[in-house]
């Protein structure tokens, strides 16, 4: 809120010392009261939103756990269904990319979102040797999630496990079928079938049944991977046996339903079971430590031989570190703002960028007008891009040097150390690059991650010049400050 409020009090004219102090004190009190009022007002707004659920509906058809087709649900809930269909519309915004014509034999799509690899060829260097370096595009609406997965070159040209489908279709009924009624067993079996086969068995993108209980319409978590992941996260915070569908508040569920898919993940074990790396917490440091501990590697970099991790769409993780999450503002508050339908208000099921209608989304809590909020978003995103670009340039320079050093007699120990720094810089850049808000969900935190990435890239280059791991340790001041922030709950594990 701070940035969006008018400048504080005008500067008072010079006055005798005593009076000036009283004035300042008064001004401070007024400011404090205003701030308290503003925060209280926001909390009231949020609270009111939480009450807006008490909806009644006309039951035209019976719904149960086998009703996958959203058009049947649409008979009971026509407004939500109509908006849901509009996820097929492309909503352009500053960083959405554009739709480009597409004419490829065997691929039914006549248009696809523009390529991020063409926009930024540095990504091809970063992911050299991994399917992402072949095809990576902007995201678009939910209506396309299955077809875009089916025809990406990452599926056409590579062997992918059925696990991929978890986040790209309505799989609630499919999991039950695969496990003969046992959803958990069906979920675990997904990875034993190739994606190219399993994808033929689904008919709808994420549907009503994936987010709603058909008998009560309450939000629910249908994906075992999220149930397990959030339980691990809660256990790391000292909460045992967490059952998300029993224990989460309604406001939490308004983010958790999205976090079934908009999260970082990996495939565990031979059956490629979908797993979220949250055992130590949601901070990128926690996630990186977790991967180091279990020894997970996504691929070996073709140019440098480094064993590298890939990050994917960690919207939930980054949002969780920002000021909105700290104030209980959910994904739904911004991405599914209420729209008026006659006498009632419904949640906008055309899930897309909030910038398409700032008044209906941000405007429920921030009443600045005059483009102040839009300008704020632009500033945050521009600053993000500036830092991201510097960090990625540094990583590419490290990759260049490391590639050359393979054959110029650099000692193996230096190469190996430089490779570990490449992995760190790469993962830390990836976690904010593959996050789709361009820094908005947690601006200051995103900047911290990029400074860590830049630091790792610099150290990788120093390692190639002969610096040892001990010489590249942070200074004592830096270490002390890190420890202090960790004790204060900064969620930072150092490095
Ligand atoms: C944990 C959930 C999850 C899993 C598992 C998952 N995806 Fe996605 N995928 C998403 C989300 C969320 C998006 C939209 C955000 C984005 O594009 O970053 C997405 C976007 C995509 C896109 C469109 C943008 C692009 O990257 O070109 C493709 C294609 C895709 N995924 C393919 C795959 C393939 C192939 C797999 C299996 C290797 C897979 N997905 C597994 C959640 C998932
Ligand atoms: C079943 C997995 C899944 C769930 C649940 C899910 N998403 Fe998505 N989301 C995706 C995938 C996959 C894409 C990319 C589709 C594509 O590019 O073809 C996507 C795309 C998006 C986009 C980009 C839309 C655009 O117009 O560019 C937004 C915004 C988004 N999701 C937000 C949300 C929010 C908010 C929620 C919760 C209310 C949510 N998603 C729930 C998988 C999911
Ligand atoms: C305070 C409001 C706010 C909250 C809360 C929020 N977002 Fe966003 N989100 C934004 C803004 C603003 C953007 C940038 C949109 C743009 O550039 O057009 C964005 C971008 C995105 C995008 C990319 C959109 C696109 O068009 O490709 C996705 C996906 C997304 N958010 C998902 C989520 C998920 C999932 C959550 C909850 C874990 C969440 N958001 C919470 C405001 C919010
Ligand atoms: C990605 C998850 C998701 C999908 C898919 C989804 N919804 Fe929702 N729906 C929500 C969220 C989040 C809310 C807000 C619930 C709350 O505040 O408790 C909601 C609210 C509702 C409500 C309550 C009234 C309102 O508008 O707030 C109805 C009715 C509803 N959805 C119907 C549907 C129907 C019908 C479909 C399929 C055509 C559908 N939903 C698909 C997430 C989803
Ligand atoms: C449900 C209420 C709610 C919604 C919706 C909401 N915000 Fe906020 N916003 C808050 C609260 C609460 C704060 C924190 C206020 C504080 O601590 O001073 C905040 C803070 C901010 C800040 C300051 C961020 C910082 O790091 O200090 C910005 C910028 C902002 N919001 C922009 C937006 C934009 C843009 C949208 C829409 C995409 C949006 N907000 C939607 C409640 C909301």
XYZ file of C-alpha atoms and ligand atoms in Angstrom:
710
model
C 0.000 0.000 0.000
C 2.792 2.402 0.899
C 3.715 3.253 -2.674
C 0.133 3.775 -3.693
C -0.672 6.378 -1.035
C -0.179 10.131 -1.524
C 2.981 11.679 -0.144
C 2.890 12.315 3.616
C 2.347 15.729 5.250
C 3.680 18.926 3.675
C 6.851 20.232 5.316
C 5.949 22.749 8.085
C 7.467 26.252 8.037
C 10.405 26.798 10.472
C 9.093 27.337 13.993
C 10.318 27.440 17.586
C 11.810 24.097 18.621
C 9.095 23.076 21.074
C 6.190 23.664 18.714
C 7.919 21.905 15.865
C 8.375 18.778 17.952
C 4.697 18.756 18.961
C 3.719 19.152 15.342
C 5.934 16.278 14.260
C 4.581 14.064 17.012
C 1.043 14.942 15.937
C 1.864 14.214 12.320
C 3.381 10.864 13.246
C 0.278 9.940 15.249
C -2.028 10.950 12.407
C 0.074 8.950 9.957
C 0.098 5.911 12.236
C -3.658 6.133 12.696
C -4.180 6.478 8.939
C -1.984 3.460 8.281
C -3.785 1.402 10.933
C -7.124 2.427 9.479
C -5.998 1.560 5.958
C -4.800 -1.878 7.007
C -7.963 -2.468 9.068
C -10.069 -1.420 6.072
C -8.213 -3.890 3.872
C -8.705 -6.656 6.412
C -12.415 -5.856 6.538
C -12.599 -6.047 2.744
C -10.825 -9.380 2.720
C -13.104 -10.633 5.480
C -16.203 -9.518 3.594
C -15.028 -11.424 0.568
C -14.760 -14.517 2.678
C -18.440 -14.163 3.565
C -19.590 -13.867 -0.023
C -19.930 -17.603 -0.463
C -23.416 -18.088 0.890
C -24.865 -18.815 -2.547
C -27.899 -20.825 -3.430
C -28.470 -22.444 -6.765
C -31.156 -24.183 -8.742
C -30.313 -27.831 -9.070
C -31.214 -28.758 -12.645
C -29.034 -31.885 -12.839
C -27.464 -34.232 -10.306
C -23.667 -34.077 -10.138
C -21.392 -36.788 -8.776
C -17.767 -37.986 -8.879
C -18.224 -39.263 -12.434
C -19.549 -35.975 -13.886
C -16.417 -34.762 -15.669
C -18.071 -32.798 -18.485
C -18.267 -29.121 -17.405
C -21.255 -28.448 -19.693
C -23.375 -30.633 -17.381
C -22.267 -28.599 -14.341
C -23.051 -25.561 -16.471
C -26.760 -26.391 -16.342
C -26.698 -25.679 -12.610
C -24.169 -22.842 -12.792
C -24.494 -21.086 -16.153
C -22.526 -17.905 -15.227
C -19.463 -19.774 -14.017
C -19.629 -22.082 -17.023
C -19.857 -19.229 -19.549
C -16.790 -17.540 -18.026
C -14.962 -20.876 -17.872
C -15.461 -21.250 -21.643
C -13.792 -17.867 -22.110
C -10.448 -19.286 -20.943
C -10.191 -20.074 -24.670
C -9.828 -16.321 -25.362
C -6.301 -14.951 -25.453
C -5.776 -12.058 -23.054
C -2.890 -9.898 -24.156
C -0.862 -7.993 -21.571
C 2.651 -6.566 -21.281
C 4.331 -9.964 -20.923
C 1.748 -12.402 -22.277
C 3.470 -12.860 -25.636
C 1.200 -12.901 -28.709
C -0.577 -15.573 -30.727
C 1.335 -16.526 -33.880
C 0.123 -18.534 -36.896
C 1.089 -22.195 -36.716
C 1.094 -24.621 -39.627
C 2.714 -27.933 -38.771
C 1.685 -31.265 -40.283
C -0.193 -33.437 -37.793
C -0.678 -30.562 -35.324
C -4.322 -29.349 -35.307
C -3.457 -25.920 -33.835
C -3.587 -23.030 -36.311
C -2.256 -20.533 -33.720
C 0.073 -20.915 -30.738
C 1.540 -18.482 -28.190
C 4.882 -16.982 -29.261
C 8.146 -18.728 -28.382
C 10.105 -17.623 -25.327
C 13.211 -19.222 -26.868
C 13.000 -16.904 -29.886
C 12.391 -13.949 -27.591
C 15.439 -14.825 -25.501
C 17.964 -17.232 -27.118
C 20.022 -17.212 -23.897
C 17.488 -19.749 -22.616
C 18.699 -22.211 -25.251
C 22.220 -21.943 -23.806
C 20.969 -22.268 -20.251
C 18.987 -25.455 -21.065
C 21.394 -26.937 -23.630
C 20.740 -30.681 -23.832
C 17.282 -30.530 -22.197
C 13.873 -30.677 -23.980
C 13.072 -27.107 -22.840
C 15.813 -25.818 -25.176
C 13.768 -27.167 -28.110
C 10.318 -25.679 -27.410
C 9.138 -23.304 -24.676
C 6.252 -20.884 -25.189
C 4.152 -18.377 -23.318
C 1.266 -19.813 -21.350
C -2.332 -19.154 -22.326
C -5.780 -19.940 -20.950
C -6.803 -23.211 -19.291
C -8.873 -24.300 -22.309
C -5.619 -25.141 -24.139
C -3.736 -26.973 -21.428
C -4.146 -30.469 -22.889
C -3.627 -29.734 -26.574
C -0.598 -27.512 -25.893
C 0.986 -30.301 -23.890
C 0.159 -32.933 -26.479
C 1.762 -31.051 -29.373
C 4.734 -29.353 -27.740
C 7.976 -30.650 -29.257
C 8.909 -31.569 -25.671
C 6.315 -34.333 -26.019
C 6.461 -35.022 -29.778
C 10.265 -35.420 -29.893
C 10.863 -36.879 -26.414
C 9.513 -39.690 -24.259
C 7.487 -38.205 -21.401
C 5.682 -40.052 -18.588
C 1.890 -39.933 -18.113
C 2.617 -38.036 -14.866
C 2.803 -34.863 -16.968
C -0.959 -35.065 -17.368
C -1.602 -34.411 -13.661
C -1.667 -30.641 -14.305
C -2.876 -30.603 -17.902
C -6.345 -32.147 -17.854
C -9.270 -33.072 -15.690
C -7.741 -36.177 -14.105
C -9.970 -36.664 -11.048
C -12.067 -39.427 -12.616
C -9.098 -40.816 -14.601
C -7.053 -41.416 -11.434
C -9.974 -43.235 -9.880
C -10.351 -45.429 -12.989
C -6.621 -46.214 -13.217
C -6.629 -47.322 -9.568
C -9.965 -49.201 -9.723
C -11.532 -46.750 -7.316
C -8.314 -46.086 -5.372
C -7.287 -42.522 -6.361
C -3.877 -42.730 -4.690
C -3.026 -45.961 -6.545
C -4.287 -44.476 -9.811
C -2.207 -41.352 -9.280
C 0.924 -43.425 -8.649
C 0.254 -45.499 -11.763
C 0.155 -42.476 -14.078
C 3.925 -42.465 -14.568
C 3.956 -46.079 -15.744
C 2.049 -45.142 -18.917
C 3.674 -42.963 -21.613
C 2.147 -39.477 -21.888
C 1.409 -40.027 -25.588
C -0.924 -42.900 -24.593
C -2.452 -41.511 -21.410
C -3.349 -38.178 -22.996
C -5.729 -40.027 -25.343
C -7.824 -41.007 -22.310
C -8.801 -37.482 -21.212
C -11.425 -35.229 -22.743
C -11.416 -31.987 -20.781
C -8.933 -29.478 -19.419
C -9.071 -28.725 -15.660
C -12.805 -28.846 -14.940
C -15.325 -28.043 -12.212
C -14.826 -31.478 -10.624
C -11.103 -30.813 -10.101
C -11.732 -27.807 -7.821
C -15.250 -28.423 -6.455
C -16.958 -31.150 -4.442
C -19.932 -32.127 -6.658
C -22.336 -32.507 -3.735
C -21.556 -29.290 -1.787
C -19.644 -27.142 -4.336
C -17.046 -26.475 -1.626
C -13.488 -26.086 -2.887
C -11.451 -29.253 -2.554
C -8.032 -30.595 -3.415
C -8.294 -33.446 -5.905
C -4.554 -33.985 -6.541
C -2.616 -36.404 -4.261
C 0.709 -34.669 -5.101
C -0.468 -31.440 -3.478
C -1.959 -33.267 -0.482
C 1.411 -34.927 0.148
C 3.452 -31.795 -0.569
C 1.490 -29.494 1.715
C 1.540 -32.135 4.484
C 5.374 -32.276 4.234
C 5.517 -28.486 4.350
C 3.276 -28.334 7.437
C 5.342 -31.087 9.089
C 8.444 -28.910 8.567
C 6.557 -26.220 10.532
C 5.758 -28.694 13.347
C 2.183 -29.549 12.271
C 1.796 -33.328 12.036
C -0.793 -35.315 10.008
C -2.024 -32.300 8.071
C -5.011 -33.161 5.887
C -5.594 -30.248 3.535
C -9.250 -30.982 2.792
C -9.981 -31.196 6.528
C -7.641 -28.564 7.972
C -7.297 -25.696 5.466
C -9.355 -22.526 5.858
C -11.550 -21.384 3.019
C -9.216 -18.474 2.284
C -6.241 -20.903 2.079
C -8.205 -23.124 -0.298
C -8.630 -20.123 -2.593
C -4.875 -20.428 -3.250
C -4.370 -24.148 -2.723
C -6.659 -25.171 -5.601
C -4.282 -23.301 -7.943
C -1.200 -24.639 -6.168
C -2.126 -28.136 -7.323
C -0.468 -27.129 -10.597
C 1.251 -23.718 -10.422
C 4.240 -25.083 -8.514
C 7.769 -26.433 -8.927
C 7.866 -30.250 -9.151
C 9.936 -33.311 -9.997
C 9.285 -36.964 -10.804
C 10.431 -39.325 -8.041
C 11.581 -42.926 -8.458
C 11.128 -45.473 -11.208
C 7.375 -44.877 -11.530
C 7.991 -41.132 -11.980
C 5.636 -40.114 -9.182
C 4.835 -36.395 -9.153
C 6.466 -34.833 -6.041
C 6.781 -31.295 -4.679
C 10.152 -30.435 -3.043
C 8.756 -28.735 0.058
C 10.055 -30.886 2.948
C 12.287 -28.044 4.168
C 10.083 -25.085 3.259
C 9.052 -23.007 0.233
C 12.052 -20.652 0.009
C 14.288 -21.325 -3.011
C 17.144 -22.016 -0.560
C 15.027 -24.716 1.116
C 14.141 -26.238 -2.250
C 17.734 -26.168 -3.516
C 18.975 -27.757 -0.243
C 16.302 -30.436 -0.575
C 17.409 -31.330 -4.119
C 21.087 -31.366 -3.061
C 20.277 -33.668 -0.152
C 18.347 -36.233 -2.222
C 20.830 -35.873 -5.091
C 18.184 -35.048 -7.680
C 19.420 -33.944 -11.122
C 17.246 -33.002 -14.119
C 19.855 -33.205 -16.889
C 23.525 -32.955 -17.798
C 24.361 -29.688 -19.590
C 25.522 -30.470 -23.138
C 28.192 -27.756 -23.220
C 29.760 -27.983 -19.763
C 28.901 -31.427 -18.368
C 27.320 -29.801 -15.289
C 24.532 -31.696 -13.553
C 21.692 -29.201 -13.527
C 18.218 -28.651 -12.053
C 15.278 -27.190 -13.982
C 12.547 -25.130 -12.303
C 8.963 -24.823 -13.549
C 6.166 -22.284 -12.833
C 6.652 -21.788 -9.054
C 3.817 -19.224 -8.758
C 2.655 -20.614 -5.417
C 6.142 -20.661 -3.901
C 6.966 -17.093 -4.940
C 3.544 -15.717 -4.027
C 3.997 -17.287 -0.557
C 7.023 -15.020 0.066
C 5.272 -11.769 -0.860
C 3.319 -9.060 0.967
C -0.014 -10.245 -0.412
C 0.330 -13.770 0.963
C 1.458 -12.241 4.268
C -1.868 -10.370 4.312
C -3.953 -13.394 3.386
C -4.617 -12.260 -0.205
C -5.200 -15.386 -2.335
C -4.625 -16.236 -6.012
C -8.408 -16.150 -6.429
C -8.652 -12.582 -5.062
C -6.530 -11.312 -7.961
C -7.119 -13.836 -10.752
C -10.841 -14.594 -10.272
C -12.202 -11.259 -9.002
C -15.939 -10.994 -8.349
C -18.106 -9.892 -11.241
C -21.675 -8.699 -10.816
C -24.391 -10.900 -12.345
C -27.738 -9.240 -11.733
C -28.250 -9.148 -7.973
C -25.405 -11.477 -7.066
C -21.647 -11.578 -7.445
C -19.820 -14.511 -8.953
C -16.140 -15.407 -9.086
C -14.790 -14.768 -12.561
C -14.010 -18.219 -13.925
C -12.149 -16.765 -16.893
C -8.892 -17.196 -15.013
C -6.354 -14.832 -16.585
C -4.110 -11.812 -15.880
C -5.634 -9.393 -13.335
C -4.385 -6.514 -15.485
C -7.242 -7.199 -17.908
C -9.598 -5.578 -15.379
C -7.695 -3.854 -12.589
C -10.856 -2.417 -11.045
C -12.521 -5.782 -10.555
C -9.336 -7.418 -9.229
C -6.886 -5.070 -7.459
C -9.590 -2.417 -7.145
C -11.501 -4.308 -4.470
C -8.679 -3.482 -2.033
C -6.703 -0.617 -3.641
C -8.697 2.423 -4.652
C -6.010 4.560 -6.258
C -7.302 4.992 -9.820
C -5.552 7.116 -12.462
C -3.299 4.274 -13.502
C -1.211 4.407 -10.294
C -1.447 0.678 -9.693
C -0.790 -0.238 -13.333
C 2.311 1.972 -13.264
C 3.435 0.242 -10.066
C 3.140 -3.169 -11.716
C 5.104 -1.922 -14.744
C 7.882 -0.554 -12.507
C 8.149 -3.813 -10.555
C 8.254 -5.879 -13.754
C 10.780 -3.585 -15.496
C 13.121 -3.711 -12.499
C 12.765 -7.456 -12.439
C 13.698 -7.760 -16.107
C 16.718 -5.508 -15.602
C 18.136 -7.675 -12.796
C 17.145 -10.919 -14.478
C 18.966 -9.914 -17.658
C 22.183 -9.095 -15.810
C 22.095 -12.415 -13.959
C 21.378 -14.389 -17.121
C 24.177 -12.618 -19.028
C 26.511 -13.623 -16.192
C 25.359 -17.244 -16.342
C 25.884 -17.395 -20.118
C 29.401 -15.962 -19.636
C 30.107 -18.716 -17.102
C 28.766 -21.354 -19.515
C 31.055 -19.928 -22.271
C 34.110 -20.016 -20.011
C 33.320 -23.448 -18.630
C 32.744 -24.873 -22.110
C 36.140 -23.528 -23.253
C 37.842 -24.735 -20.060
C 36.892 -28.389 -20.794
C 39.762 -28.590 -23.274
C 42.321 -26.001 -22.140
C 43.954 -27.972 -19.337
C 41.989 -26.427 -16.424
C 42.260 -28.882 -13.486
C 39.263 -31.204 -13.017
C 38.709 -29.922 -9.439
C 38.237 -26.358 -10.726
C 35.885 -27.547 -13.474
C 33.841 -29.539 -10.972
C 33.570 -26.589 -8.571
C 32.559 -24.252 -11.410
C 29.877 -26.758 -12.472
C 28.281 -26.668 -9.005
C 28.109 -22.871 -9.281
C 26.572 -23.182 -12.743
C 23.862 -25.412 -11.300
C 23.114 -22.933 -8.548
C 23.047 -19.846 -10.797
C 20.947 -21.721 -13.350
C 18.346 -22.949 -10.860
C 18.039 -19.573 -9.119
C 17.533 -17.729 -12.423
C 15.146 -20.410 -13.635
C 12.971 -20.215 -10.536
C 12.198 -16.540 -11.265
C 12.282 -16.826 -15.071
C 9.807 -19.699 -15.178
C 7.629 -17.919 -12.612
C 5.052 -16.155 -14.733
C 4.411 -12.838 -12.925
C 7.699 -11.192 -13.968
C 8.559 -10.483 -10.366
C 5.167 -9.129 -9.266
C 4.189 -11.891 -6.826
C 7.150 -11.081 -4.527
C 9.294 -8.203 -5.864
C 11.930 -7.835 -3.130
C 12.321 -11.572 -2.674
C 12.783 -12.026 -6.420
C 15.567 -9.426 -6.374
C 17.292 -11.351 -3.547
C 17.203 -14.552 -5.586
C 18.739 -12.789 -8.583
C 21.566 -11.394 -6.475
C 22.264 -14.952 -5.298
C 22.313 -16.116 -8.919
C 24.679 -13.346 -9.965
C 26.946 -14.192 -7.033
C 27.020 -17.882 -8.000
C 27.859 -17.064 -11.644
C 30.719 -14.780 -10.544
C 32.103 -17.450 -8.222
C 31.918 -20.058 -10.971
C 34.155 -17.874 -13.136
C 36.566 -17.331 -10.226
C 36.672 -21.100 -9.644
C 37.859 -21.548 -13.237
C 40.680 -19.130 -12.492
C 41.779 -21.349 -9.609
C 39.876 -20.042 -6.557
C 39.022 -22.832 -4.097
C 35.675 -23.438 -2.385
C 37.111 -22.106 0.897
C 38.284 -18.910 -0.787
C 34.812 -18.374 -2.222
C 33.003 -18.610 1.134
C 30.991 -15.522 2.066
C 32.788 -12.999 4.306
C 32.350 -13.137 8.074
C 30.055 -10.091 8.066
C 27.870 -11.672 5.395
C 27.749 -14.969 7.300
C 26.803 -13.263 10.558
C 24.046 -11.271 8.922
C 22.695 -14.398 7.241
C 22.651 -16.265 10.537
C 20.878 -13.388 12.202
C 18.220 -13.263 9.500
C 17.800 -17.031 9.785
C 17.285 -16.787 13.560
C 14.733 -14.034 12.971
C 12.818 -16.411 10.690
C 13.977 -14.936 7.374
C 13.776 -18.429 5.900
C 17.295 -18.060 4.551
C 19.726 -20.921 4.723
C 22.711 -18.960 3.488
C 25.014 -18.945 0.453
C 2.829 -29.677 -11.304
C 2.024 -29.403 -12.462
C 2.582 -29.611 -13.854
C 3.182 -30.735 -14.366
C 3.480 -32.046 -13.654
C 3.473 -30.435 -15.738
N 3.053 -29.171 -16.071
Fe 3.156 -28.277 -17.902
N 2.444 -26.549 -17.099
C 1.991 -26.394 -15.805
C 1.583 -25.011 -15.614
C 1.055 -24.430 -14.316
C 1.780 -24.345 -16.838
C 1.460 -22.880 -17.154
C 2.581 -21.962 -16.690
C 3.786 -21.976 -17.554
O 3.682 -22.079 -18.802
O 4.885 -21.856 -16.988
C 2.323 -25.354 -17.755
C 2.643 -25.093 -19.088
C 3.033 -26.075 -20.004
C 3.160 -25.852 -21.430
C 2.870 -24.551 -22.178
C 4.036 -23.578 -22.058
C 5.347 -24.171 -22.510
O 6.101 -24.623 -21.605
O 5.637 -24.232 -23.733
C 3.572 -27.039 -21.970
C 3.843 -27.337 -23.432
C 3.716 -28.006 -20.888
N 3.366 -27.375 -19.700
C 4.147 -29.313 -21.032
C 4.373 -30.197 -19.962
C 5.029 -31.480 -20.070
C 5.589 -32.093 -21.332
C 5.045 -32.029 -18.810
C 5.705 -33.303 -18.326
C 7.158 -33.352 -18.485
C 4.374 -31.096 -17.932
N 3.976 -29.991 -18.662
C 4.132 -31.311 -16.599
C 1.934 -27.368 -14.830
C 2.497 -28.630 -14.939
C -4.877 -28.742 -13.301
C -3.797 -27.773 -13.238
C -4.108 -26.313 -13.073
C -4.881 -25.720 -12.086
C -5.649 -26.401 -10.955
C -4.802 -24.304 -12.309
N -4.019 -24.042 -13.409
Fe -3.638 -22.224 -14.232
N -2.714 -23.090 -15.816
C -2.423 -24.434 -15.917
C -1.787 -24.686 -17.199
C -1.266 -26.033 -17.683
C -1.741 -23.453 -17.890
C -1.156 -23.182 -19.279
C -2.089 -23.639 -20.372
C -1.512 -23.447 -21.757
O -0.620 -22.584 -21.946
O -1.936 -24.164 -22.676
C -2.324 -22.459 -16.979
C -2.466 -21.100 -17.265
C -2.833 -20.143 -16.316
C -2.805 -18.704 -16.512
C -2.435 -17.963 -17.796
C -3.724 -17.549 -18.456
C -3.593 -16.575 -19.577
O -4.647 -16.023 -19.977
O -2.479 -16.338 -20.071
C -3.183 -18.128 -15.321
C -3.289 -16.645 -14.998
C -3.467 -19.205 -14.399
N -3.279 -20.405 -15.038
C -3.859 -19.014 -13.086
C -4.456 -20.012 -12.304
C -5.166 -19.777 -11.072
C -5.329 -18.439 -10.404
C -5.624 -20.990 -10.634
C -6.488 -21.284 -9.423
C -7.776 -20.616 -9.360
C -5.185 -21.992 -11.598
N -4.494 -21.355 -12.602
C -5.417 -23.360 -11.502
C -2.701 -25.413 -14.979
C -3.557 -25.245 -13.892
C -2.059 -9.344 -5.465
C -2.540 -9.939 -6.666
C -2.037 -11.300 -7.089
C -2.034 -12.467 -6.351
C -2.466 -12.646 -4.911
C -1.565 -13.489 -7.237
N -1.292 -12.967 -8.466
Fe -0.679 -13.957 -10.108
N -0.318 -12.229 -11.061
C -0.633 -10.970 -10.590
C -0.144 -9.967 -11.527
C -0.289 -8.472 -11.384
C 0.488 -10.672 -12.568
C 1.176 -10.089 -13.814
C 0.178 -10.037 -14.908
C 0.682 -9.441 -16.178
O 1.874 -9.187 -16.350
O -0.196 -9.232 -17.060
C 0.328 -12.082 -12.267
C 0.733 -13.111 -13.120
C 0.401 -14.448 -12.929
C 0.533 -15.485 -13.928
C 0.963 -15.278 -15.379
C -0.208 -14.726 -16.120
C -0.160 -14.836 -17.595
O -0.973 -14.132 -18.237
O 0.626 -15.620 -18.141
C 0.129 -16.662 -13.345
C 0.106 -18.025 -13.988
C -0.255 -16.346 -11.985
N -0.085 -14.997 -11.774
C -0.717 -17.276 -11.062
C -0.937 -16.977 -9.711
C -1.138 -17.963 -8.688
C -1.182 -19.443 -8.910
C -1.295 -17.273 -7.503
C -1.437 -17.828 -6.102
C -0.428 -18.792 -5.674
C -1.226 -15.859 -7.805
N -0.995 -15.720 -9.144
C -1.414 -14.828 -6.887
C -1.325 -10.711 -9.414
C -1.530 -11.622 -8.402
C -9.173 -24.039 -10.950
C -10.215 -24.244 -9.980
C -11.661 -24.036 -10.386
C -12.321 -24.602 -11.448
C -11.776 -25.477 -12.545
C -13.697 -24.199 -11.299
N -13.861 -23.408 -10.198
Fe -15.628 -22.674 -9.465
N -14.602 -21.667 -8.036
C -13.237 -21.717 -7.837
C -12.890 -20.815 -6.772
C -11.477 -20.580 -6.238
C -14.089 -20.235 -6.305
C -14.272 -19.273 -5.139
C -14.746 -20.143 -4.010
C -14.774 -19.510 -2.659
O -14.545 -18.324 -2.522
O -15.030 -20.264 -1.708
C -15.147 -20.814 -7.119
C -16.506 -20.536 -6.921
C -17.524 -21.187 -7.584
C -18.910 -21.084 -7.236
C -19.498 -20.301 -6.059
C -20.012 -18.949 -6.500
C -18.964 -18.019 -7.000
O -18.964 -17.724 -8.217
O -18.086 -17.583 -6.205
C -19.602 -21.838 -8.150
C -21.112 -22.047 -8.223
C -18.631 -22.412 -9.059
N -17.373 -22.014 -8.686
C -18.932 -23.213 -10.145
C -17.974 -23.746 -11.022
C -18.300 -24.465 -12.238
C -19.706 -24.743 -12.740
C -17.130 -24.831 -12.811
C -16.896 -25.570 -14.119
C -17.540 -24.986 -15.290
C -16.067 -24.354 -11.948
N -16.629 -23.686 -10.897
C -14.709 -24.569 -12.179
C -12.321 -22.499 -8.516
C -12.628 -23.263 -9.626
C -7.788 -8.731 -1.160
C -7.055 -7.476 -1.064
C -6.000 -7.116 -2.088
C -6.050 -7.272 -3.464
C -7.162 -7.903 -4.301
C -4.838 -6.705 -3.979
N -4.071 -6.226 -2.963
Fe -2.278 -5.252 -3.157
N -2.076 -5.200 -1.151
C -3.012 -5.656 -0.250
C -2.455 -5.585 1.086
C -3.174 -5.984 2.385
C -1.151 -5.055 0.948
C -0.137 -4.817 2.046
C -0.406 -3.459 2.677
C 0.686 -3.119 3.641
O 1.213 -3.989 4.319
O 1.010 -1.918 3.697
C -0.946 -4.807 -0.466
C 0.217 -4.258 -1.016
C 0.404 -3.981 -2.357
C 1.566 -3.337 -2.922
C 2.812 -2.933 -2.167
C 3.750 -4.114 -2.313
C 4.953 -4.130 -1.458
O 5.821 -4.986 -1.761
O 5.059 -3.390 -0.480
C 1.354 -3.244 -4.267
C 2.274 -2.640 -5.307
C 0.064 -3.842 -4.534
N -0.491 -4.273 -3.365
C -0.497 -3.970 -5.797
C -1.627 -4.730 -6.082
C -2.083 -5.037 -7.430
C -1.427 -4.569 -8.706
C -3.201 -5.811 -7.279
C -4.024 -6.458 -8.364
C -3.313 -7.255 -9.338
C -3.440 -5.965 -5.854
N -2.474 -5.320 -5.171
C -4.528 -6.662 -5.325
C -4.275 -6.128 -0.536
C -4.735 -6.459 -1.800
